[in-house]
């Protein structure tokens, strides 16, 4: 066995994120080092594991049975590893096994046997396994229709937990406390489950939730890597829960029982690799239930690896190919092996990051995971690690959460304690500050009193600070328990600089501790450091010159994995340039926080205070912020003021334009709202508005009327000196030019074309490379315009400038220097390592020294298409809410010889494939009806049924096309439900008039429902025509005699 295929997880969605790229990249490195030939299949271009040097062969293709089967026949691997691709890979490998291709080609399943996948994903088999092992499970029943579920509830009573089989992050399930909720969860769960099954369990919400991360080899040896305790109780998905490791509230005897149960389970499943076992512990009796077994690497595994230093992904990969735990060396002297169990003398806390502020979604948290990212913080106490984690999310200062929760009356506050939302931690702290005692809050939240006592201590220290402003002894105590300078400055009503000066004068400085385990052995990776106060010792800087890179922090909508992609490549480029690379970041999911990418890793909050602490300790020759997104960019001013050398700085001003229409408007808000409205009227509606000084694309909102603009300005919490930027709406394409700039010269690397959906409630629809609609003459002209523009900008490194073609010339919309967005897609499609070049420019090289080729976009043999992927099904919102903007959580890439085939691949890769049969609904603007009719005829000729709304239906019928009439667009939305998935449309073709307010509202209605239900929505008829070419090439048209036209 020499050739191994690793399946990736595809696009990031809520419940399955970048942690699988981190694990997969580590597994690939371990297998290649051990001499194995590796093959990767993943559709996500923002991943490091899809870099061409990550494996022997990399396929950026849909992670689906159709495409992976073709690759398997092409490559004929000896074995396949699915344990690093999340739920996507596990479901896929089951489909491959059932198709017979694995047995036909003698492809072995490594790590997790097929029967183990079945027994952990099929709830009936899962319960039977545990009962046979005499392990307790909640009272439960597996059903495939609502009536059986109702019968079960009548026997056990309310509430119950509904768990769909083979779904990701609890999708489709929830806690049902009423007949209505049961009906919704069961019907949705049956529809979303690949097997059409849901398990209904007697609810045990409120129990303590404990996780054990365990490894096993093929000789039945095991090792417990980590124990994790969810601070939140059962009933809140572990991905949305506050988590601490190691376990805090169990006695040695209680924990030993759970350890023994985990070992028994992993042995029964015959897993050779990693497994996560989740338990629910009754707080009253200490009895436990087994509630979940995940036979793969996941979020908890990545957290365990980061917290302990134990290279779990590497070990799991080597166990999968047959190595023993005792044979895998984890230290340079060979004395520590994978059989060693980590022992920690510190605490690690994980907090989730939600992005509700951006997308206006349902903020309640429960059994369906909704977090877009997470942060971790190390400390010597719960107080310290929790407060550091809070400031990693900018939660320790007087931010939106504090302001919102402090306004709650007592009834509202109690409601938030009982029915948790994303403000849960703040509600707890505010309740404790208002005088609620720990037993009261424990009863309301079901959180263990131990953790609430620690939070009460945080409140007590805060009160002490308020009562003793300027007291150095209280300051010292507050720092020891994790209070930031900023929070102390707010409580003392002093400038933060004055607090910092007082602290330094009193010699209250942090000590940086190594995250070593097993009496100082950190498993061969003594690189991770965290700050703590009250300990002696001083960090010794590295011997050679170093560069500090600031990461992008927790993933969120509009700042995701694509920024960490740049960070990883910048760190590698720093090494190749002869410098030591130091990283500060707080994102446990980020590939950059794997210990092999930096010489020293600081898992610390991303704040000015914490960055300056690292600068003081390491004394780097400079700091790099370009690849940390808007998170890192916001620190540049303060770092400059502190005398820190920055290799780069964000673009603060665009050069003046020779255009009549204003693209940027300064105004004091709200005093100049009338002026903003006046300028908006001159530009015309619809338009984009952004309160960003630098990054228009990251903060733009779509405005369709003066009333909507007024609502936005009143609710946007803008500063008095806020910069407002207005931009006309464009129905069509924009063009993003990627360039490099040193101190004097500009290099144009390439152009990506962005195709936009017809309404801007969703971020852009498709990206294409090379450009699809520009002539060679236009491409050359655009490159020249961009060269001139960038030359006048006060920027270095990568500069991305976006243009539209308007009135026979290119008009600049915005520019950015934060190195994210389409950068990974462009790098994969063009093969140009822009991050490598930019980093070398920052470190002293000139463009002339890099000897880059002249800009040229000649006819390429391959077309690359990028598409967004959404997670709206878990973030339910009223479908007619115009103020909700839907942002993607992940991305996919398709490549083929034609645009049509590449686009078809993105649909397949995005888990939203175009149906091979069924109903296609047309509802189009008058100007598009003739073109839509021609397309509808072609669809009907290859077997599709055509539906249409009244005006479109009249046109189609007048021209002789048989159709099914849908009365109105609201009827369309009602028909797109799991209960009507056969009668309703399987795809929708929709165009509108962007100047018609009712048309815009209908667009939002249809788009939101299609996203929730996972139905393809096509808003570009030319794109639909291209897709239809592919569908026609896959089948034969059948038409009756005499209808050949």
XYZ file of N, CA and C in Angstrom, residues 670-785:
348
model
N -25.218 61.693 12.503
C -26.340 61.851 11.571
C -26.587 63.284 11.096
N -25.712 64.236 11.445
C -26.003 65.646 11.133
C -26.084 65.902 9.635
N -25.390 65.097 8.826
C -25.380 65.331 7.391
C -26.154 64.257 6.631
N -27.163 63.672 7.260
C -27.940 62.650 6.562
C -28.616 63.224 5.320
N -29.047 64.459 5.393
C -29.700 65.074 4.235
C -28.730 65.182 3.066
N -27.461 65.494 3.389
C -26.455 65.591 2.335
C -26.199 64.227 1.699
N -26.142 63.191 2.532
C -25.961 61.833 2.015
C -27.130 61.471 1.101
N -28.353 61.760 1.548
C -29.525 61.445 0.742
C -29.514 62.204 -0.582
N -29.053 63.440 -0.541
C -28.971 64.250 -1.766
C -28.001 63.634 -2.767
N -26.851 63.202 -2.261
C -25.876 62.568 -3.151
C -26.415 61.246 -3.697
N -27.151 60.517 -2.858
C -27.734 59.259 -3.310
C -28.724 59.493 -4.438
N -29.517 60.544 -4.325
C -30.479 60.869 -5.379
C -29.757 61.177 -6.687
N -28.601 61.851 -6.608
C -27.849 62.167 -7.820
C -27.323 60.902 -8.489
N -26.866 59.937 -7.665
C -26.365 58.682 -8.232
C -27.511 57.841 -8.758
N -28.614 57.825 -8.003
C -29.780 57.039 -8.397
C -29.844 55.696 -7.691
N -31.076 55.240 -7.439
C -31.295 53.953 -6.795
C -31.534 52.887 -7.860
N -31.191 51.624 -7.561
C -30.520 51.151 -6.344
C -29.038 51.505 -6.363
N -28.426 51.446 -5.167
C -27.008 51.741 -5.046
C -26.431 50.985 -3.865
N -25.107 51.049 -3.765
C -24.398 50.474 -2.619
C -23.994 51.601 -1.679
N -24.012 51.318 -0.386
C -23.503 52.280 0.594
C -22.631 51.506 1.578
N -21.498 52.116 1.913
C -20.585 51.467 2.847
C -20.058 52.487 3.839
N -20.055 52.139 5.147
C -19.470 53.036 6.149
C -17.986 52.807 6.329
N -17.364 52.028 5.450
C -15.954 51.686 5.617
C -15.064 52.789 5.069
N -14.005 53.091 5.802
C -13.033 54.069 5.312
C -12.132 53.450 4.255
N -11.915 52.135 4.351
C -10.928 51.523 3.478
C -11.496 50.384 2.635
N -12.355 49.569 3.219
C -12.702 48.310 2.578
C -14.173 48.311 2.206
N -14.463 48.886 1.054
C -15.845 49.020 0.628
C -16.517 47.655 0.534
N -15.869 46.695 -0.099
C -16.496 45.404 -0.370
C -16.862 44.667 0.904
N -16.096 44.875 1.954
C -16.336 44.119 3.186
C -17.494 44.680 3.996
N -18.016 45.856 3.637
C -19.038 46.485 4.471
C -20.195 47.069 3.668
N -20.300 46.714 2.389
C -21.298 47.341 1.530
C -22.703 46.808 1.800
N -23.684 47.720 1.719
C -25.089 47.359 1.864
C -25.845 47.824 0.613
N -26.839 47.054 0.237
C -27.616 47.342 -0.965
C -28.832 48.179 -0.575
N -28.983 49.330 -1.197
C -30.050 50.270 -0.848
C -30.920 50.500 -2.073
N -32.240 50.362 -1.909
C -33.139 50.477 -3.055
C -34.015 51.726 -3.021
N -34.005 52.471 -1.909
C -34.881 53.631 -1.826
C -34.352 54.603 -0.785
N -34.883 55.824 -0.802
C -34.486 56.824 0.184
C -34.892 56.385 1.588
N -36.035 55.727 1.698
C -36.479 55.239 3.011
C -35.512 54.189 3.551
N -35.066 53.297 2.689
C -34.135 52.260 3.118
C -32.792 52.867 3.509
N -32.354 53.908 2.791
C -31.116 54.598 3.139
C -31.239 55.256 4.502
N -32.367 55.891 4.760
C -32.584 56.548 6.042
C -32.549 55.520 7.181
N -33.181 54.375 6.966
C -33.181 53.313 7.977
C -31.765 52.810 8.242
N -30.999 52.658 7.177
C -29.623 52.192 7.331
C -28.794 53.192 8.129
N -28.875 54.462 7.785
C -28.068 55.474 8.457
C -28.431 55.597 9.935
N -29.688 55.410 10.256
C -30.118 55.526 11.645
C -29.709 54.319 12.475
N -29.564 53.162 11.836
C -29.276 51.942 12.586
C -27.866 51.433 12.476
N -26.993 52.184 11.816
C -25.654 51.668 11.524
C -24.622 51.967 12.601
N -24.983 52.685 13.680
C -24.058 53.009 14.781
C -22.783 53.660 14.244
N -22.935 54.717 13.463
C -21.802 55.367 12.824
C -21.184 56.408 13.748
N -19.879 56.565 13.613
C -19.177 57.587 14.397
C -19.479 58.973 13.833
N -19.224 59.999 14.663
C -19.515 61.365 14.232
C -18.714 61.780 13.009
N -17.484 61.263 12.908
C -16.644 61.646 11.764
C -16.581 60.526 10.729
N -17.648 59.728 10.654
C -17.661 58.553 9.788
C -17.546 58.934 8.309
N -16.777 58.166 7.566
C -16.721 58.311 6.117
C -17.799 57.413 5.504
N -18.642 57.979 4.664
C -19.676 57.218 3.962
C -19.313 57.190 2.482
N -19.373 56.004 1.908
C -19.054 55.890 0.480
C -20.256 55.331 -0.255
N -20.635 55.988 -1.317
C -21.762 55.577 -2.151
C -21.241 55.092 -3.490
N -21.939 54.118 -4.045
C -21.487 53.528 -5.305
C -22.700 53.087 -6.107
N -22.740 53.378 -7.388
C -23.897 52.965 -8.187
C -23.979 51.448 -8.316
N -25.193 50.946 -8.374
C -25.439 49.517 -8.590
C -25.156 49.178 -10.042
N -24.529 48.054 -10.273
C -24.275 47.602 -11.629
C -24.877 46.221 -11.832
N -25.659 46.084 -12.853
C -26.282 44.810 -13.190
C -25.439 44.146 -14.266
N -24.491 43.366 -13.855
C -23.615 42.739 -14.828
C -22.316 42.329 -14.198
N -21.187 42.715 -14.809
C -19.890 42.237 -14.359
C -19.052 43.377 -13.802
N -18.192 43.018 -12.852
C -17.114 43.893 -12.418
C -15.809 43.145 -12.646
N -14.709 43.889 -12.634
C -13.410 43.308 -12.968
C -12.402 43.676 -11.890
N -11.817 42.667 -11.286
C -10.859 42.873 -10.205
C -9.453 42.641 -10.745
N -8.642 43.672 -10.654
C -7.269 43.608 -11.145
C -6.341 43.324 -9.968
N -5.540 42.284 -10.097
C -4.562 41.926 -9.070
C -3.210 42.486 -9.477
N -2.609 43.234 -8.557
C -1.330 43.868 -8.879
C -0.385 43.783 -7.698
N 0.899 44.016 -7.982
C 1.936 44.123 -6.961
C 2.589 45.485 -7.091
N 2.947 46.067 -5.958
C 3.579 47.379 -5.993
C 4.727 47.415 -4.996
N 5.877 47.901 -5.454
C 6.956 48.206 -4.519
C 6.979 49.717 -4.329
N 8.094 50.258 -3.959
C 8.118 51.706 -3.692
C 7.980 52.543 -4.956
N 8.289 51.965 -6.120
C 8.279 52.775 -7.342
C 7.509 52.148 -8.500
N 7.458 50.834 -8.592
C 6.913 50.169 -9.775
C 5.641 49.391 -9.452
N 4.908 49.067 -10.537
C 3.665 48.302 -10.436
C 3.726 47.134 -11.404
N 3.256 45.982 -10.934
C 3.163 44.799 -11.788
C 1.710 44.344 -11.827
N 1.126 44.231 -13.012
C -0.235 43.732 -13.167
C -0.159 42.222 -13.369
N -0.777 41.480 -12.435
C -0.687 40.018 -12.473
C -1.823 39.376 -13.257
N -3.026 39.940 -13.180
C -4.153 39.331 -13.878
C -5.469 39.979 -13.490
N -6.527 39.531 -14.150
C -7.859 40.110 -13.965
C -8.858 38.984 -13.730
N -9.672 39.161 -12.709
C -10.768 38.228 -12.431
C -12.080 38.948 -12.704
N -12.971 38.277 -13.401
C -14.281 38.834 -13.704
C -15.288 38.335 -12.674
N -16.060 39.269 -12.097
C -17.101 38.919 -11.133
C -18.464 39.140 -11.772
N -19.276 38.098 -11.810
C -20.642 38.197 -12.313
C -21.574 38.323 -11.124
N -22.433 39.327 -11.157
C -23.254 39.646 -9.989
C -24.676 39.171 -10.168
N -25.272 38.745 -9.056
C -26.692 38.425 -9.052
C -27.490 39.703 -9.249
N -28.768 39.569 -9.612
C -29.546 40.759 -9.942
C -29.980 41.557 -8.734
N -29.929 40.999 -7.564
C -30.124 41.840 -6.389
C -28.956 41.622 -5.460
N -28.635 42.615 -4.694
C -27.404 42.570 -3.909
C -27.622 42.082 -2.492
N -28.764 41.462 -2.218
C -28.922 40.886 -0.885
C -28.041 39.666 -0.699
N -27.471 39.183 -1.778
C -26.482 38.111 -1.710
C -25.197 38.668 -2.286
N -24.070 38.326 -1.663
C -22.821 38.802 -2.235
C -22.604 38.127 -3.583
N -21.583 38.542 -4.311
C -21.556 38.259 -5.737
C -21.623 36.781 -6.068
N -22.097 36.492 -7.262
C -22.564 35.168 -7.631
C -21.458 34.269 -8.161
N -20.675 34.761 -9.111
C -19.645 33.945 -9.751
C -18.417 34.797 -10.038
N -17.257 34.138 -10.053
C -16.032 34.777 -10.524
C -15.426 33.884 -11.591
N -14.795 34.519 -12.577
C -14.273 33.767 -13.717
C -12.847 34.222 -14.014
N -11.981 33.249 -14.295
C -10.632 33.548 -14.756
C -10.256 32.531 -15.837
N -9.735 32.992 -16.960
C -9.577 34.406 -17.355
C -10.936 35.035 -17.656
N -10.934 36.347 -17.841
C -12.183 37.075 -18.014
C -12.973 36.515 -19.194
N -14.299 36.572 -19.044
C -15.175 35.910 -20.008
C -15.775 36.875 -21.021
N -15.888 38.161 -20.644
C -16.608 39.105 -21.494
C -15.742 40.225 -22.062
N -14.490 40.313 -21.661
C -13.627 41.380 -22.178
C -12.921 40.937 -23.458
N -12.825 41.852 -24.395
C -12.025 41.598 -25.597
C -10.545 41.757 -25.254
N -9.646 41.220 -26.063
C -8.216 41.434 -25.792
C -7.857 42.909 -25.687
N -8.486 43.739 -26.510
C -8.207 45.170 -26.458
C -8.666 45.759 -25.130
N -9.838 45.339 -24.637
C -10.332 45.838 -23.349
C -9.449 45.369 -22.203
N -8.989 44.120 -22.263
C -8.110 43.622 -21.201
C -6.838 44.448 -21.124
N -6.274 44.731 -22.276
C -5.050 45.532 -22.300
C -5.306 46.938 -21.764
N -6.439 47.523 -22.168
C -6.776 48.864 -21.704
C -6.984 48.878 -20.188
N -7.659 47.847 -19.663
C -7.894 47.789 -18.220
C -6.580 47.646 -17.466
N -5.682 46.838 -17.977
C -4.379 46.679 -17.328
C -3.633 48.003 -17.278
N -3.738 48.781 -18.353
C -3.065 50.080 -18.379
C -3.692 51.054 -17.395
N -5.036 51.075 -17.314
C -5.723 51.945 -16.366
C -5.326 51.589 -14.939
